[in-house]
Amino acid sequence: MPVFRDERGTARFERVMLVLSGGGALGAWQAGAYAAMDSGGFEPDWIIATGIGAINAALVAGSPPRGRVGKLRTFWNRAEDLLSPARPGFLARLRGGAAPTRNLSRLSTFLAEQIDFTRINAGTLRLGLAARHATTGTEVLFDNDRHVLGPEHVLAAAGIAPTRAEGELWGGAETLAGAPVSLLDQVPPADTLCFVLDCFDSEPGRVKGGSRSRQRIAQFRSRHDLRRALGFIAERMPPELRDDPEIAACLARGSMATMNLVHLVHEVNPALLPARADDFAADPTNARWRAGERDMAASLARPALLMPPPRRVGVVVHELRGGAAPQRP
């Protein structure tokens, strides 16, 4: 049964954000989680995404609200065909080299046909796609507030294979990209309900390219709490001190805005992660979608998610795995 949004509990939020990780085929879990958000009336105003999350995000942002879940369903029903690796040629296999590669032409055509990029570039829903430069490794955010986005930007952020966008080569190095939480620092302060959907969250060093979202969230929370503290200092400081130019410059970094951050993690055995992330077959895809729906519905049923943070706290974090808080040793 859907958990419907309680307007009394969410009225204080100025925006609802969604941050989506990479994870290859595990992105079906992410899509199912979004479907549960949609059923509950939690409609995002701003999405930041990378990896497979960039495709999910573009399908959401490039569709009318009532058609978003249907577009996600269409993509994941065809994902095995759109994203299955092309087998290397016979001579290449005989020589013992050439790992399977992905031909992006079918996926590019699908994105152009299924996503309304005019709607995306109108900016009704803010969309940021995090891509990594293929040569320098620099992370860049393609934002519909500053860029005219097209299929090439989605493919660049997806990282499935090297893709050219805006005259540069992007992606192809890290399909298992963690949620781009660090980019939240670029978001102007406002009272925010933020959902971070991580397709995986392996411990650092266990899996190459594994998500470090928990550490990034802790760092973001520390910086945001400091801004909140500066806001309190500004409130209590005598006007004659606040007017001092140097003090004013410091206090300008403060903010009284708060964030409720929900970090929802899909549990995956780290040893099986690479194989699972590459398995787009129909049965596991459907199972992951259903798991995402269950996990998000269980999370939304927790009243604590919408409660205001303590007065001196800028960000309150709810980490949930399978819709439940993890057990700490």
Short mmCIF file of C-alpha atoms in Angstrom, two decimals:
data_model
loop_
_atom_site.label_atom_id
_atom_site.label_comp_id
_atom_site.label_asym_id
_atom_site.label_seq_id
_atom_site.Cartn_x
_atom_site.Cartn_y
_atom_site.Cartn_z
CA MET A 1 0.00 0.00 0.00
CA PRO A 2 1.44 3.44 -0.90
CA VAL A 3 2.56 5.72 1.91
CA PHE A 4 1.03 9.09 1.05
CA ARG A 5 2.89 12.32 1.64
CA ASP A 6 1.70 14.17 4.74
CA GLU A 7 1.54 17.80 3.64
CA ARG A 8 1.66 18.94 7.26
CA GLY A 9 4.99 17.17 7.70
CA THR A 10 6.57 18.41 4.45
CA ALA A 11 5.21 21.94 4.31
CA ARG A 12 8.36 23.37 5.91
CA PHE A 13 10.59 22.06 3.11
CA GLU A 14 11.39 24.52 0.34
CA ARG A 15 12.58 21.76 -1.95
CA VAL A 16 12.74 17.98 -2.37
CA MET A 17 16.02 16.69 -3.83
CA LEU A 18 17.03 13.32 -5.23
CA VAL A 19 20.67 12.19 -5.53
CA LEU A 20 21.27 9.03 -7.58
CA SER A 21 24.39 6.86 -7.71
CA GLY A 22 25.76 4.67 -10.45
CA GLY A 23 25.61 0.88 -10.24
CA GLY A 24 24.83 -0.51 -13.67
CA ALA A 25 22.01 -3.04 -13.60
CA LEU A 26 21.41 -2.29 -9.92
CA GLY A 27 19.77 0.92 -11.14
CA ALA A 28 16.52 -1.04 -11.44
CA TRP A 29 16.36 -0.94 -7.61
CA GLN A 30 16.72 2.84 -7.83
CA ALA A 31 13.88 3.07 -10.36
CA GLY A 32 11.62 0.99 -8.11
CA ALA A 33 12.44 3.27 -5.17
CA TYR A 34 11.46 6.28 -7.28
CA ALA A 35 8.18 4.56 -8.18
CA ALA A 36 7.38 4.29 -4.45
CA MET A 37 8.24 7.97 -3.96
CA ASP A 38 5.90 8.83 -6.82
CA SER A 39 3.09 6.72 -5.33
CA GLY A 40 3.55 8.51 -2.01
CA GLY A 41 3.42 11.98 -3.58
CA PHE A 42 7.09 12.86 -3.05
CA GLU A 43 7.92 14.72 -6.25
CA PRO A 44 11.50 16.01 -6.58
CA ASP A 45 12.29 19.59 -7.53
CA TRP A 46 15.99 18.92 -8.17
CA ILE A 47 17.90 15.77 -9.18
CA ILE A 48 21.68 15.24 -9.21
CA ALA A 49 22.82 11.94 -10.68
CA THR A 50 25.69 9.96 -12.14
CA GLY A 51 26.22 6.53 -13.72
CA ILE A 52 23.03 4.59 -14.36
CA GLY A 53 21.33 7.14 -12.12
CA ALA A 54 21.85 9.73 -14.87
CA ILE A 55 19.63 7.70 -17.20
CA ASN A 56 16.96 7.27 -14.52
CA ALA A 57 17.16 10.98 -13.71
CA ALA A 58 16.84 12.07 -17.35
CA LEU A 59 13.80 9.82 -17.85
CA VAL A 60 12.15 11.42 -14.81
CA ALA A 61 13.06 15.02 -15.67
CA GLY A 62 12.18 14.57 -19.34
CA SER A 63 8.66 13.24 -18.74
CA PRO A 64 5.43 14.76 -17.38
CA PRO A 65 4.83 13.78 -13.72
CA ARG A 66 2.16 11.20 -14.55
CA GLY A 67 4.37 9.53 -17.15
CA ARG A 68 7.64 9.23 -15.25
CA VAL A 69 7.25 5.76 -13.77
CA GLY A 70 6.00 4.47 -17.12
CA LYS A 71 9.13 5.78 -18.86
CA LEU A 72 11.34 4.12 -16.26
CA ARG A 73 9.44 0.87 -16.79
CA THR A 74 9.93 1.10 -20.55
CA PHE A 75 13.66 1.56 -20.14
CA TRP A 76 14.17 -1.24 -17.64
CA ASN A 77 12.01 -3.63 -19.67
CA ARG A 78 14.41 -3.04 -22.57
CA ALA A 79 17.63 -2.62 -20.59
CA GLU A 80 19.00 -6.06 -21.44
CA ASP A 81 18.76 -5.28 -25.15
CA LEU A 82 19.93 -1.65 -24.86
CA LEU A 83 22.89 -2.31 -22.55
CA SER A 84 24.01 -5.86 -23.31
CA PRO A 85 27.71 -5.96 -24.24
CA ALA A 86 28.66 -6.54 -27.86
CA ARG A 87 30.66 -9.74 -28.15
CA PRO A 88 34.22 -9.30 -29.45
CA GLY A 89 34.95 -10.71 -32.87
CA PHE A 90 36.20 -14.27 -33.42
CA LEU A 91 39.81 -13.23 -34.12
CA ALA A 92 39.93 -11.06 -31.03
CA ARG A 93 38.63 -13.92 -28.87
CA LEU A 94 41.12 -16.31 -30.47
CA ARG A 95 43.97 -13.95 -29.53
CA GLY A 96 42.79 -13.90 -25.94
CA GLY A 97 42.11 -10.14 -25.71
CA ALA A 98 39.24 -7.73 -26.29
CA ALA A 99 36.81 -7.62 -23.42
CA PRO A 100 33.16 -7.15 -24.42
CA THR A 101 32.25 -3.57 -25.31
CA ARG A 102 28.93 -1.71 -25.43
CA ASN A 103 27.53 -0.12 -28.56
CA LEU A 104 25.77 3.04 -27.43
CA SER A 105 23.88 3.70 -30.69
CA ARG A 106 20.73 1.84 -29.60
CA LEU A 107 20.75 3.50 -26.19
CA SER A 108 21.34 6.95 -27.70
CA THR A 109 18.40 6.47 -30.08
CA PHE A 110 16.20 5.29 -27.21
CA LEU A 111 17.07 8.33 -25.08
CA ALA A 112 16.37 10.73 -27.94
CA GLU A 113 12.98 9.09 -28.57
CA GLN A 114 11.83 8.64 -24.97
CA ILE A 115 13.10 11.79 -23.25
CA ASP A 116 11.66 15.24 -23.88
CA PHE A 117 14.82 17.35 -23.76
CA THR A 118 12.79 20.49 -24.43
CA ARG A 119 11.04 19.84 -21.11
CA ILE A 120 14.39 19.23 -19.39
CA ASN A 121 15.94 22.43 -20.73
CA ALA A 122 12.88 24.46 -19.73
CA GLY A 123 14.17 23.90 -16.19
CA THR A 124 10.89 23.15 -14.44
CA LEU A 125 12.74 20.36 -12.65
CA ARG A 126 16.40 21.17 -11.98
CA LEU A 127 18.68 18.42 -13.34
CA GLY A 128 22.41 17.98 -12.80
CA LEU A 129 24.35 15.14 -14.45
CA ALA A 130 27.80 14.42 -13.01
CA ALA A 131 30.33 13.24 -15.63
CA ARG A 132 34.01 12.42 -15.33
CA HIS A 133 36.47 13.59 -17.96
CA ALA A 134 38.01 10.58 -19.70
CA THR A 135 41.55 12.04 -19.70
CA THR A 136 41.90 14.21 -16.61
CA GLY A 137 39.40 12.46 -14.33
CA THR A 138 37.86 15.82 -13.43
CA GLU A 139 34.23 15.68 -12.33
CA VAL A 140 31.94 18.17 -14.07
CA LEU A 141 28.26 18.84 -13.48
CA PHE A 142 26.15 19.26 -16.62
CA ASP A 143 23.28 21.34 -15.20
CA ASN A 144 20.16 22.35 -17.14
CA ASP A 145 20.49 25.75 -15.50
CA ARG A 146 23.78 26.37 -17.36
CA HIS A 147 23.86 23.84 -20.21
CA VAL A 148 21.52 22.81 -23.01
CA LEU A 149 21.29 19.09 -22.27
CA GLY A 150 20.89 16.33 -24.84
CA PRO A 151 21.38 12.54 -25.07
CA GLU A 152 25.15 13.01 -25.26
CA HIS A 153 25.22 14.56 -21.77
CA VAL A 154 23.21 11.67 -20.34
CA LEU A 155 25.58 9.15 -21.92
CA ALA A 156 28.62 11.12 -20.72
CA ALA A 157 27.36 10.99 -17.14
CA ALA A 158 26.28 7.35 -17.42
CA GLY A 159 29.92 6.34 -17.92
CA ILE A 160 29.01 3.17 -19.79
CA ALA A 161 31.54 3.87 -22.55
CA PRO A 162 33.60 6.91 -23.60
CA THR A 163 31.23 9.54 -25.01
CA ARG A 164 31.88 12.91 -26.64
CA ALA A 165 29.93 15.91 -25.32
CA GLU A 166 30.68 19.61 -25.72
CA GLY A 167 33.83 18.78 -27.65
CA GLU A 168 35.37 16.62 -24.89
CA LEU A 169 35.55 12.89 -24.15
CA TRP A 170 33.78 11.72 -20.99
CA GLY A 171 33.10 8.57 -18.99
CA GLY A 172 33.91 4.96 -19.62
CA ALA A 173 36.06 4.52 -16.52
CA GLU A 174 33.74 3.98 -13.56
CA THR A 175 30.32 2.40 -13.96
CA LEU A 176 30.23 1.82 -10.19
CA ALA A 177 30.15 5.50 -9.31
CA GLY A 178 28.95 6.47 -5.86
CA ALA A 179 26.22 9.03 -5.29
CA PRO A 180 27.61 12.52 -6.09
CA VAL A 181 26.92 13.81 -2.57
CA SER A 182 29.83 16.28 -2.67
CA LEU A 183 27.95 18.28 -5.34
CA LEU A 184 25.33 19.18 -2.73
CA ASP A 185 27.80 21.86 -1.62
CA GLN A 186 27.00 23.68 -4.87
CA VAL A 187 23.28 23.86 -4.01
CA PRO A 188 22.09 27.19 -2.52
CA PRO A 189 20.93 26.84 1.11
CA ALA A 190 17.22 26.12 1.61
CA ASP A 191 15.20 23.89 3.92
CA THR A 192 15.47 20.61 2.03
CA LEU A 193 14.27 17.02 2.12
CA CYS A 194 16.98 15.08 0.28
CA PHE A 195 16.88 11.41 -0.75
CA VAL A 196 20.24 9.82 -1.61
CA LEU A 197 19.68 6.49 -3.37
CA ASP A 198 22.81 4.36 -3.39
CA CYS A 199 22.67 1.19 -5.49
CA PHE A 200 25.53 -0.11 -3.33
CA ASP A 201 27.77 1.14 -0.55
CA SER A 202 30.73 -1.14 -0.18
CA GLU A 203 33.38 -0.34 2.39
CA PRO A 204 36.30 1.71 1.00
CA GLY A 205 38.96 -0.51 -0.54
CA ARG A 206 36.76 -3.60 -0.72
CA VAL A 207 35.69 -3.01 -4.32
CA LYS A 208 37.46 -0.77 -6.84
CA GLY A 209 35.26 2.23 -7.51
CA GLY A 210 33.05 1.31 -4.54
CA SER A 211 30.76 3.95 -3.10
CA ARG A 212 32.01 6.07 -0.24
CA SER A 213 28.74 7.89 0.24
CA ARG A 214 28.66 7.52 4.01
CA GLN A 215 31.99 9.33 4.35
CA ARG A 216 30.96 12.02 1.86
CA ILE A 217 27.68 12.57 3.68
CA ALA A 218 29.53 12.92 7.01
CA GLN A 219 31.83 15.53 5.46
CA PHE A 220 28.89 17.41 3.95
CA ARG A 221 27.04 17.32 7.26
CA SER A 222 30.05 18.76 9.09
CA ARG A 223 30.30 21.67 6.66
CA HIS A 224 26.55 22.31 6.77
CA ASP A 225 26.51 22.22 10.59
CA LEU A 226 29.27 24.84 10.57
CA ARG A 227 27.13 27.08 8.34
CA ARG A 228 24.26 26.64 10.78
CA ALA A 229 26.55 27.61 13.69
CA LEU A 230 27.60 30.77 11.83
CA GLY A 231 23.94 31.55 11.33
CA PHE A 232 23.35 31.34 15.09
CA ILE A 233 26.34 33.58 15.77
CA ALA A 234 25.02 36.13 13.30
CA GLU A 235 21.62 36.15 15.02
CA ARG A 236 23.17 36.91 18.42
CA MET A 237 25.88 39.32 17.36
CA PRO A 238 25.37 43.04 18.08
CA PRO A 239 24.56 45.09 14.94
CA GLU A 240 27.72 47.18 15.26
CA LEU A 241 29.83 44.02 14.95
CA ARG A 242 27.75 42.51 12.13
CA ASP A 243 28.35 45.70 10.12
CA ASP A 244 32.13 45.27 10.23
CA PRO A 245 33.11 44.31 6.62
CA GLU A 246 35.45 41.47 7.61
CA ILE A 247 32.99 39.99 10.11
CA ALA A 248 30.15 40.39 7.62
CA ALA A 249 32.17 38.49 5.00
CA CYS A 250 32.59 35.58 7.42
CA LEU A 251 28.96 35.59 8.53
CA ALA A 252 27.82 35.57 4.90
CA ARG A 253 28.96 31.94 4.78
CA GLY A 254 26.40 31.04 7.42
CA SER A 255 22.83 29.85 6.92
CA MET A 256 19.90 28.86 9.10
CA ALA A 257 18.63 26.42 6.43
CA THR A 258 18.37 22.75 7.41
CA MET A 259 18.30 19.46 5.54
CA ASN A 260 16.72 16.10 6.31
CA LEU A 261 18.93 13.69 4.36
CA VAL A 262 17.65 10.15 3.79
CA HIS A 263 20.45 7.81 2.67
CA LEU A 264 18.79 4.67 1.33
CA VAL A 265 21.22 1.88 0.46
CA HIS A 266 20.69 -1.28 -1.57
CA GLU A 267 22.47 -4.14 0.15
CA VAL A 268 24.80 -6.08 -2.16
CA ASN A 269 27.54 -8.57 -1.28
CA PRO A 270 30.73 -6.67 -2.29
CA ALA A 271 32.22 -9.85 -3.78
CA LEU A 272 29.24 -10.18 -6.13
CA LEU A 273 28.91 -6.49 -6.97
CA PRO A 274 30.69 -6.41 -10.37
CA ALA A 275 28.71 -9.40 -11.68
CA ARG A 276 25.39 -8.09 -10.34
CA ALA A 277 26.02 -4.63 -11.80
CA ASP A 278 26.45 -6.21 -15.25
CA ASP A 279 23.38 -8.47 -15.11
CA PHE A 280 20.51 -6.77 -17.00
CA ALA A 281 18.44 -9.96 -17.44
CA ALA A 282 14.69 -9.58 -16.97
CA ASP A 283 14.21 -11.66 -13.81
CA PRO A 284 16.85 -9.97 -11.62
CA THR A 285 15.83 -6.58 -13.03
CA ASN A 286 12.20 -7.10 -11.97
CA ALA A 287 13.30 -8.40 -8.56
CA ARG A 288 15.45 -5.32 -7.98
CA TRP A 289 12.61 -3.00 -8.99
CA ARG A 290 10.30 -4.67 -6.45
CA ALA A 291 13.01 -4.48 -3.77
CA GLY A 292 13.42 -0.76 -4.42
CA GLU A 293 9.67 -0.21 -4.05
CA ARG A 294 9.63 -2.15 -0.76
CA ASP A 295 12.68 -0.37 0.65
CA MET A 296 11.40 3.12 -0.17
CA ALA A 297 7.86 2.39 1.07
CA ALA A 298 9.28 1.11 4.38
CA SER A 299 11.47 4.21 4.64
CA LEU A 300 8.62 6.65 3.97
CA ALA A 301 6.58 4.98 6.70
CA ARG A 302 9.09 6.22 9.30
CA PRO A 303 7.76 9.50 10.81
CA ALA A 304 11.24 10.52 12.00
CA LEU A 305 12.31 11.25 8.41
CA LEU A 306 10.27 14.46 8.34
CA MET A 307 10.98 15.71 11.86
CA PRO A 308 12.98 18.97 12.10
CA PRO A 309 16.63 18.63 13.12
CA PRO A 310 17.71 19.73 16.59
CA ARG A 311 18.08 23.50 16.75
CA ARG A 312 21.86 23.59 16.43
CA VAL A 313 22.06 20.92 13.71
CA GLY A 314 22.16 21.84 10.03
CA VAL A 315 21.74 18.34 8.60
CA VAL A 316 20.07 15.31 10.15
CA VAL A 317 20.97 12.03 8.41
CA HIS A 318 18.81 8.91 8.32
CA GLU A 319 20.77 5.97 6.91
CA LEU A 320 18.48 3.12 5.94
CA ARG A 321 19.23 -0.27 4.42
CA GLY A 322 16.24 -2.15 3.17
CA GLY A 323 14.07 0.54 4.76
CA ALA A 324 15.55 -0.14 8.22
CA ALA A 325 18.26 1.64 10.20
CA PRO A 326 21.52 -0.39 10.15
CA GLN A 327 22.67 -2.04 13.33
CA ARG A 328 25.85 -0.47 14.67
CA PRO A 329 28.41 -2.59 16.52
#
